[in-house]
PDB file of C-alpha atoms and ligand atoms in Angstrom:
ATOM      1  CA  UNK A 357     -70.082  -0.393  -9.314  1.00 39.00           C
ATOM      2  CA  UNK A 358     -67.198   1.593  -7.968  1.00 40.00           C
ATOM      3  CA  UNK A 359     -63.927   0.658  -9.606  1.00 41.00           C
ATOM      4  CA  UNK A 360     -65.533  -1.989 -11.743  1.00 43.00           C
ATOM      5  CA  UNK A 361     -63.967  -3.065 -14.976  1.00 43.00           C
ATOM      6  CA  UNK A 362     -66.100  -1.638 -17.766  1.00 46.00           C
ATOM      7  CA  UNK A 363     -64.358  -3.147 -20.710  1.00 55.00           C
ATOM      8  CA  UNK A 364     -61.967  -6.007 -21.142  1.00 54.00           C
ATOM      9  CA  UNK A 365     -59.633  -6.856 -24.015  1.00 53.00           C
ATOM     10  CA  UNK A 366     -61.121  -8.803 -26.921  1.00 54.00           C
ATOM     11  CA  UNK A 367     -61.020 -12.601 -26.667  1.00 53.00           C
ATOM     12  CA  UNK A 368     -57.704 -13.963 -27.775  1.00 51.00           C
ATOM     13  CA  UNK A 369     -55.611 -10.999 -26.686  1.00 53.00           C
ATOM     14  CA  UNK A 370     -53.159 -11.449 -23.852  1.00 55.00           C
ATOM     15  CA  UNK A 371     -54.618  -9.785 -20.738  1.00 54.00           C
ATOM     16  CA  UNK A 372     -51.265  -9.625 -19.022  1.00 53.00           C
ATOM     17  CA  UNK A 373     -50.018  -7.328 -21.771  1.00 65.00           C
ATOM     18  CA  UNK A 374     -53.115  -5.128 -21.951  1.00 82.00           C
ATOM     19  CA  UNK A 375     -52.647  -1.562 -20.708  1.00 94.00           C
ATOM     20  CA  UNK A 376     -54.763  -0.665 -17.688  1.00 97.00           C
ATOM     21  CA  UNK A 377     -56.341   2.676 -18.474  1.00 98.00           C
ATOM     22  CA  UNK A 378     -58.288   4.595 -15.846  1.00 98.00           C
ATOM     23  CA  UNK A 379     -61.289   6.582 -17.009  1.00 98.00           C
ATOM     24  CA  UNK A 380     -62.348   9.311 -14.605  1.00 98.00           C
ATOM     25  CA  UNK A 381     -65.948   8.402 -13.799  1.00 97.00           C
ATOM     26  CA  UNK A 382     -67.117  11.258 -11.576  1.00 95.00           C
ATOM     27  CA  UNK A 383     -69.683  12.404 -14.142  1.00 87.00           C
ATOM     28  CA  UNK A 384     -70.045  12.822 -17.881  1.00 83.00           C
ATOM     29  CA  UNK A 385     -69.313  10.468 -20.747  1.00 86.00           C
ATOM     30  CA  UNK A 386     -67.004   7.853 -19.266  1.00 96.00           C
ATOM     31  CA  UNK A 387     -68.757   4.644 -20.385  1.00 97.00           C
ATOM     32  CA  UNK A 388     -68.250   5.256 -24.103  1.00 97.00           C
ATOM     33  CA  UNK A 389     -64.541   5.886 -23.473  1.00 98.00           C
ATOM     34  CA  UNK A 390     -64.288   2.549 -21.622  1.00 98.00           C
ATOM     35  CA  UNK A 391     -65.916   0.800 -24.580  1.00 97.00           C
ATOM     36  CA  UNK A 392     -63.610   2.465 -27.129  1.00 98.00           C
ATOM     37  CA  UNK A 393     -60.518   1.526 -25.113  1.00 98.00           C
ATOM     38  CA  UNK A 394     -61.759  -2.048 -24.724  1.00 97.00           C
ATOM     39  CA  UNK A 395     -62.189  -2.335 -28.491  1.00 97.00           C
ATOM     40  CA  UNK A 396     -58.521  -1.369 -28.858  1.00 97.00           C
ATOM     41  CA  UNK A 397     -57.455  -4.151 -26.496  1.00 96.00           C
ATOM     42  CA  UNK A 398     -56.915  -1.996 -23.412  1.00 97.00           C
ATOM     43  CA  UNK A 399     -58.306  -2.786 -19.992  1.00 97.00           C
ATOM     44  CA  UNK A 400     -60.491   0.169 -18.958  1.00 98.00           C
ATOM     45  CA  UNK A 401     -61.108   0.840 -15.262  1.00 97.00           C
ATOM     46  CA  UNK A 402     -63.494   3.423 -13.821  1.00 98.00           C
ATOM     47  CA  UNK A 403     -61.763   5.812 -11.429  1.00 98.00           C
ATOM     48  CA  UNK A 404     -63.514   7.693  -8.637  1.00 97.00           C
ATOM     49  CA  UNK A 405     -60.979   7.628  -5.803  1.00 97.00           C
ATOM     50  CA  UNK A 406     -57.213   8.219  -5.476  1.00 98.00           C
ATOM     51  CA  UNK A 407     -56.685   4.485  -4.690  1.00 98.00           C
ATOM     52  CA  UNK A 408     -58.069   3.571  -8.075  1.00 98.00           C
ATOM     53  CA  UNK A 409     -55.287   5.539  -9.791  1.00 98.00           C
ATOM     54  CA  UNK A 410     -52.656   3.091  -8.498  1.00 96.00           C
ATOM     55  CA  UNK A 411     -50.659   1.333 -11.175  1.00 96.00           C
ATOM     56  CA  UNK A 412     -52.504   2.728 -14.179  1.00 97.00           C
ATOM     57  CA  UNK A 413     -50.809   2.953 -17.584  1.00 97.00           C
ATOM     58  CA  UNK A 414     -52.912   5.942 -18.657  1.00 98.00           C
ATOM     59  CA  UNK A 415     -55.798   8.188 -17.646  1.00 98.00           C
ATOM     60  CA  UNK A 416     -58.763   9.551 -19.596  1.00 98.00           C
ATOM     61  CA  UNK A 417     -60.582  12.673 -18.426  1.00 98.00           C
ATOM     62  CA  UNK A 418     -63.884  12.627 -20.322  1.00 98.00           C
ATOM     63  CA  UNK A 419     -66.353  15.319 -21.312  1.00 97.00           C
ATOM     64  CA  UNK A 420     -68.994  16.556 -18.930  1.00 95.00           C
ATOM     65  CA  UNK A 421     -69.368  19.838 -17.136  1.00 95.00           C
ATOM     66  CA  UNK A 422     -66.026  21.320 -16.235  1.00 96.00           C
ATOM     67  CA  UNK A 423     -67.139  23.352 -13.205  1.00 96.00           C
ATOM     68  CA  UNK A 424     -68.772  20.272 -11.646  1.00 96.00           C
ATOM     69  CA  UNK A 425     -65.789  18.091 -12.519  1.00 96.00           C
ATOM     70  CA  UNK A 426     -63.396  20.636 -11.032  1.00 96.00           C
ATOM     71  CA  UNK A 427     -65.314  20.629  -7.737  1.00 97.00           C
ATOM     72  CA  UNK A 428     -65.525  16.818  -7.691  1.00 96.00           C
ATOM     73  CA  UNK A 429     -61.808  16.380  -8.437  1.00 97.00           C
ATOM     74  CA  UNK A 430     -60.914  18.649  -5.524  1.00 97.00           C
ATOM     75  CA  UNK A 431     -63.489  17.122  -3.145  1.00 97.00           C
ATOM     76  CA  UNK A 432     -62.310  13.599  -3.977  1.00 97.00           C
ATOM     77  CA  UNK A 433     -58.647  14.399  -3.385  1.00 97.00           C
ATOM     78  CA  UNK A 434     -57.875  13.452  -6.978  1.00 98.00           C
ATOM     79  CA  UNK A 435     -56.209  16.639  -8.225  1.00 98.00           C
ATOM     80  CA  UNK A 436     -52.729  16.163  -6.791  1.00 98.00           C
ATOM     81  CA  UNK A 437     -52.450  12.403  -7.474  1.00 98.00           C
ATOM     82  CA  UNK A 438     -53.423  13.017 -11.122  1.00 98.00           C
ATOM     83  CA  UNK A 439     -50.924  15.896 -11.381  1.00 98.00           C
ATOM     84  CA  UNK A 440     -48.180  13.714  -9.934  1.00 98.00           C
ATOM     85  CA  UNK A 441     -48.888  10.759 -12.231  1.00 98.00           C
ATOM     86  CA  UNK A 442     -49.045  12.816 -15.402  1.00 98.00           C
ATOM     87  CA  UNK A 443     -45.948  14.802 -14.427  1.00 96.00           C
ATOM     88  CA  UNK A 444     -44.194  11.449 -13.928  1.00 96.00           C
ATOM     89  CA  UNK A 445     -45.020  10.518 -17.531  1.00 96.00           C
ATOM     90  CA  UNK A 446     -48.290   8.577 -17.380  1.00 97.00           C
ATOM     91  CA  UNK A 447     -50.218   9.464 -20.568  1.00 98.00           C
ATOM     92  CA  UNK A 448     -53.460  11.406 -20.266  1.00 98.00           C
ATOM     93  CA  UNK A 449     -56.256  12.024 -22.772  1.00 98.00           C
ATOM     94  CA  UNK A 450     -58.632  14.906 -22.067  1.00 98.00           C
ATOM     95  CA  UNK A 451     -61.745  15.339 -24.191  1.00 98.00           C
ATOM     96  CA  UNK A 452     -64.024  18.380 -24.168  1.00 97.00           C
ATOM     97  CA  UNK A 453     -64.438  19.226 -20.441  1.00 97.00           C
ATOM     98  CA  UNK A 454     -61.370  16.988 -19.951  1.00 98.00           C
ATOM     99  CA  UNK A 455     -59.392  19.370 -22.178  1.00 98.00           C
ATOM    100  CA  UNK A 456     -60.507  22.234 -19.939  1.00 98.00           C
ATOM    101  CA  UNK A 457     -59.440  20.314 -16.815  1.00 98.00           C
ATOM    102  CA  UNK A 458     -55.876  19.934 -18.127  1.00 98.00           C
ATOM    103  CA  UNK A 459     -55.352  23.633 -18.917  1.00 98.00           C
ATOM    104  CA  UNK A 460     -53.393  26.283 -17.005  1.00 98.00           C
ATOM    105  CA  UNK A 461     -56.422  27.443 -15.000  1.00 98.00           C
ATOM    106  CA  UNK A 462     -57.433  23.987 -13.739  1.00 98.00           C
ATOM    107  CA  UNK A 463     -55.013  21.067 -13.189  1.00 98.00           C
ATOM    108  CA  UNK A 464     -52.274  23.234 -14.741  1.00 98.00           C
ATOM    109  CA  UNK A 465     -50.705  20.273 -16.518  1.00 98.00           C
ATOM    110  CA  UNK A 466     -50.791  21.470 -20.124  1.00 98.00           C
ATOM    111  CA  UNK A 467     -49.459  24.797 -21.280  1.00 98.00           C
ATOM    112  CA  UNK A 468     -52.768  25.726 -22.891  1.00 98.00           C
ATOM    113  CA  UNK A 469     -55.624  28.037 -22.086  1.00 98.00           C
ATOM    114  CA  UNK A 470     -59.054  26.659 -22.927  1.00 98.00           C
ATOM    115  CA  UNK A 471     -62.041  28.803 -23.775  1.00 97.00           C
ATOM    116  CA  UNK A 472     -65.268  27.212 -22.585  1.00 96.00           C
ATOM    117  CA  UNK A 473     -68.316  27.019 -24.854  1.00 94.00           C
ATOM    118  CA  UNK A 474     -66.176  28.755 -27.443  1.00 95.00           C
ATOM    119  CA  UNK A 475     -68.233  27.958 -30.544  1.00 92.00           C
ATOM    120  CA  UNK A 476     -71.220  30.056 -29.535  1.00 81.00           C
ATOM    121  CA  UNK A 477     -72.836  31.814 -26.642  1.00 62.00           C
ATOM    122  CA  UNK A 478     -75.907  29.626 -26.920  1.00 59.00           C
ATOM    123  CA  UNK A 479     -75.737  25.859 -26.680  1.00 62.00           C
ATOM    124  CA  UNK A 480     -73.913  25.019 -29.892  1.00 79.00           C
ATOM    125  CA  UNK A 481     -73.342  21.432 -30.906  1.00 90.00           C
ATOM    126  CA  UNK A 482     -72.298  20.228 -34.347  1.00 93.00           C
ATOM    127  CA  UNK A 483     -70.420  17.557 -36.254  1.00 94.00           C
ATOM    128  CA  UNK A 484     -67.552  18.298 -38.572  1.00 95.00           C
ATOM    129  CA  UNK A 485     -64.861  16.430 -40.490  1.00 97.00           C
ATOM    130  CA  UNK A 486     -61.512  17.300 -38.958  1.00 98.00           C
ATOM    131  CA  UNK A 487     -58.110  16.339 -40.346  1.00 98.00           C
ATOM    132  CA  UNK A 488     -55.786  15.451 -37.482  1.00 98.00           C
ATOM    133  CA  UNK A 489     -52.026  15.531 -38.027  1.00 97.00           C
ATOM    134  CA  UNK A 490     -50.538  12.104 -37.476  1.00 95.00           C
ATOM    135  CA  UNK A 491     -53.813  10.250 -38.065  1.00 96.00           C
ATOM    136  CA  UNK A 492     -53.587   9.970 -41.847  1.00 94.00           C
ATOM    137  CA  UNK A 493     -55.351  11.791 -44.687  1.00 94.00           C
ATOM    138  CA  UNK A 494     -58.813  10.479 -43.835  1.00 97.00           C
ATOM    139  CA  UNK A 495     -60.600  13.132 -41.733  1.00 98.00           C
ATOM    140  CA  UNK A 496     -62.138  12.238 -38.410  1.00 97.00           C
ATOM    141  CA  UNK A 497     -65.878  12.828 -37.924  1.00 97.00           C
ATOM    142  CA  UNK A 498     -65.803  15.016 -34.826  1.00 97.00           C
ATOM    143  CA  UNK A 499     -68.807  15.546 -32.540  1.00 96.00           C
ATOM    144  CA  UNK A 500     -68.650  18.918 -30.762  1.00 96.00           C
ATOM    145  CA  UNK A 501     -71.000  19.387 -27.786  1.00 94.00           C
ATOM    146  CA  UNK A 502     -70.821  22.860 -26.220  1.00 94.00           C
ATOM    147  CA  UNK A 503     -67.146  22.469 -26.933  1.00 96.00           C
ATOM    148  CA  UNK A 504     -64.187  24.565 -25.896  1.00 97.00           C
ATOM    149  CA  UNK A 505     -61.349  25.531 -28.194  1.00 98.00           C
ATOM    150  CA  UNK A 506     -57.778  26.266 -27.253  1.00 98.00           C
ATOM    151  CA  UNK A 507     -57.279  29.997 -26.975  1.00 98.00           C
ATOM    152  CA  UNK A 508     -53.519  30.012 -26.248  1.00 98.00           C
ATOM    153  CA  UNK A 509     -50.783  27.407 -26.543  1.00 98.00           C
ATOM    154  CA  UNK A 510     -47.301  27.478 -25.038  1.00 97.00           C
ATOM    155  CA  UNK A 511     -44.220  26.730 -27.130  1.00 96.00           C
ATOM    156  CA  UNK A 512     -44.087  23.037 -26.175  1.00 97.00           C
ATOM    157  CA  UNK A 513     -47.596  22.369 -27.436  1.00 98.00           C
ATOM    158  CA  UNK A 514     -48.128  20.799 -30.849  1.00 98.00           C
ATOM    159  CA  UNK A 515     -51.448  21.705 -32.475  1.00 98.00           C
ATOM    160  CA  UNK A 516     -52.738  18.637 -34.350  1.00 98.00           C
ATOM    161  CA  UNK A 517     -56.060  19.996 -35.663  1.00 98.00           C
ATOM    162  CA  UNK A 518     -57.945  23.253 -35.972  1.00 98.00           C
ATOM    163  CA  UNK A 519     -61.520  24.334 -36.703  1.00 96.00           C
ATOM    164  CA  UNK A 520     -62.059  27.873 -38.028  1.00 94.00           C
ATOM    165  CA  UNK A 521     -58.434  28.632 -37.154  1.00 96.00           C
ATOM    166  CA  UNK A 522     -58.790  27.534 -33.528  1.00 97.00           C
ATOM    167  CA  UNK A 523     -56.854  24.559 -32.138  1.00 98.00           C
ATOM    168  CA  UNK A 524     -59.130  21.638 -31.224  1.00 98.00           C
ATOM    169  CA  UNK A 525     -56.602  18.802 -30.906  1.00 98.00           C
ATOM    170  CA  UNK A 526     -53.213  19.303 -29.272  1.00 98.00           C
ATOM    171  CA  UNK A 527     -50.422  17.350 -27.723  1.00 98.00           C
ATOM    172  CA  UNK A 528     -47.700  18.191 -25.229  1.00 98.00           C
ATOM    173  CA  UNK A 529     -45.347  15.340 -24.248  1.00 97.00           C
ATOM    174  CA  UNK A 530     -47.567  12.585 -22.740  1.00 97.00           C
ATOM    175  CA  UNK A 531     -50.735  14.719 -22.842  1.00 98.00           C
ATOM    176  CA  UNK A 532     -53.312  14.687 -25.640  1.00 98.00           C
ATOM    177  CA  UNK A 533     -56.494  16.768 -25.744  1.00 98.00           C
ATOM    178  CA  UNK A 534     -59.457  17.010 -28.097  1.00 98.00           C
ATOM    179  CA  UNK A 535     -62.259  19.575 -27.902  1.00 98.00           C
ATOM    180  CA  UNK A 536     -64.737  17.069 -29.356  1.00 98.00           C
ATOM    181  CA  UNK A 537     -65.992  13.609 -28.349  1.00 97.00           C
ATOM    182  CA  UNK A 538     -63.976  10.853 -30.100  1.00 98.00           C
ATOM    183  CA  UNK A 539     -65.755   8.247 -27.934  1.00 97.00           C
ATOM    184  CA  UNK A 540     -69.084   8.936 -29.665  1.00 97.00           C
ATOM    185  CA  UNK A 541     -68.065   7.642 -33.104  1.00 97.00           C
ATOM    186  CA  UNK A 542     -66.668   4.312 -34.312  1.00 96.00           C
ATOM    187  CA  UNK A 543     -63.397   5.935 -35.346  1.00 97.00           C
ATOM    188  CA  UNK A 544     -60.848   4.776 -32.777  1.00 98.00           C
ATOM    189  CA  UNK A 545     -57.807   6.597 -34.158  1.00 98.00           C
ATOM    190  CA  UNK A 546     -57.588   9.268 -31.455  1.00 98.00           C
ATOM    191  CA  UNK A 547     -57.795   6.676 -28.668  1.00 98.00           C
ATOM    192  CA  UNK A 548     -55.162   4.632 -30.518  1.00 97.00           C
ATOM    193  CA  UNK A 549     -52.891   7.684 -30.644  1.00 97.00           C
ATOM    194  CA  UNK A 550     -53.377   8.131 -26.893  1.00 98.00           C
ATOM    195  CA  UNK A 551     -52.490   4.468 -26.218  1.00 97.00           C
ATOM    196  CA  UNK A 552     -49.389   4.898 -28.407  1.00 95.00           C
ATOM    197  CA  UNK A 553     -48.212   7.780 -26.153  1.00 93.00           C
ATOM    198  CA  UNK A 554     -47.502   5.181 -23.493  1.00 79.00           C
ATOM    199  CA  UNK A 555     -45.761   2.730 -25.798  1.00 73.00           C
ATOM    200  CA  UNK A 556     -43.075   4.982 -27.279  1.00 61.00           C
ATOM    201  CA  UNK A 557     -44.408   4.082 -30.737  1.00 60.00           C
ATOM    202  CA  UNK A 558     -45.663   7.517 -31.625  1.00 59.00           C
ATOM    203  CA  UNK A 559     -42.515   9.584 -31.881  1.00 49.00           C
ATOM    204  CA  UNK A 560     -41.771  11.287 -35.189  1.00 48.00           C
ATOM    205  CA  UNK A 561     -38.845   9.801 -37.118  1.00 41.00           C
ATOM    206  CA  UNK A 562     -36.610  12.836 -36.579  1.00 43.00           C
ATOM    207  CA  UNK A 563     -36.941  12.452 -32.800  1.00 47.00           C
ATOM    208  CA  UNK A 564     -36.320   8.716 -32.949  1.00 40.00           C
ATOM    209  CA  UNK A 565     -33.212   9.079 -35.080  1.00 39.00           C
ATOM    210  CA  UNK A 566     -31.560  11.329 -32.473  1.00 38.00           C
ATOM    211  CA  UNK A 567     -31.912   8.616 -29.841  1.00 37.00           C
ATOM    212  CA  UNK A 568     -28.816   6.765 -28.728  1.00 35.00           C
TER     213      UNK A 568
HETATM  214  N1  LIG B 195     -69.426  23.071 -22.012  1.00 70.64           N
HETATM  215  C1  LIG B 195     -68.865  22.142 -21.078  1.00 70.64           C
HETATM  216  C2  LIG B 195     -68.004  22.870 -20.050  1.00 70.64           C
HETATM  217  O1  LIG B 195     -67.603  23.958 -20.289  1.00 70.64           O
HETATM  218  C3  LIG B 195     -68.064  21.063 -21.757  1.00 70.64           C
HETATM  219  C4  LIG B 195     -68.971  20.256 -22.643  1.00 70.64           C
HETATM  220  C5  LIG B 195     -68.521  18.835 -22.857  1.00 70.64           C
HETATM  221  O2  LIG B 195     -67.655  18.300 -22.177  1.00 70.64           O
HETATM  222  N2  LIG B 195     -69.207  18.209 -23.787  1.00 70.64           N
HETATM  223  O3  LIG B 195     -67.702  22.329 -19.039  1.00 70.64           O
END
């Protein structure tokens, strides 16, 4: 079902106002992201070709296997269109392998360097409560699956959460990344934060007050 709509806004919401969010569907965990976005009232669309990026209000790059995803992005001619859209201000959420894809060594969009499989040389998956700045005092239950962490961050990058002293959630302008899988739990706060990046509702008060 290429380009099919995976999730639609809940009954009663106004479809014309719903954000159209593309979820990269080359491989990996895209369906759960579509469902999470749909529960928040967004209109999630699977993306496999450059045409399907047209007119989107946001993009999600899900988890998966970053080497495979890298090859598929290049083969599908998706790298440059995604770079152009995000550079033009379209919000992007990268989770796990998606975080890796946004770093300096891959799409080169975020000023971060990811370290693959950082939590152990063997397959290492675990769940942990993580407090994320901007998402309230209640920690998020985070599912890490052979996760990366962020090894280096540039000066424009805001670290929103850490595990064992290593950044696992970060934001730079319209770009948000998480090393874990927020789509695998019922907690929708990280997806909500991503949707807010496109609405101008997420800026800290001190930034808002300097606006004219
Ligand atoms: N270990 C994977 C990689 O390096 C990422 C795992 C994931 O996305 N869950 O590509």
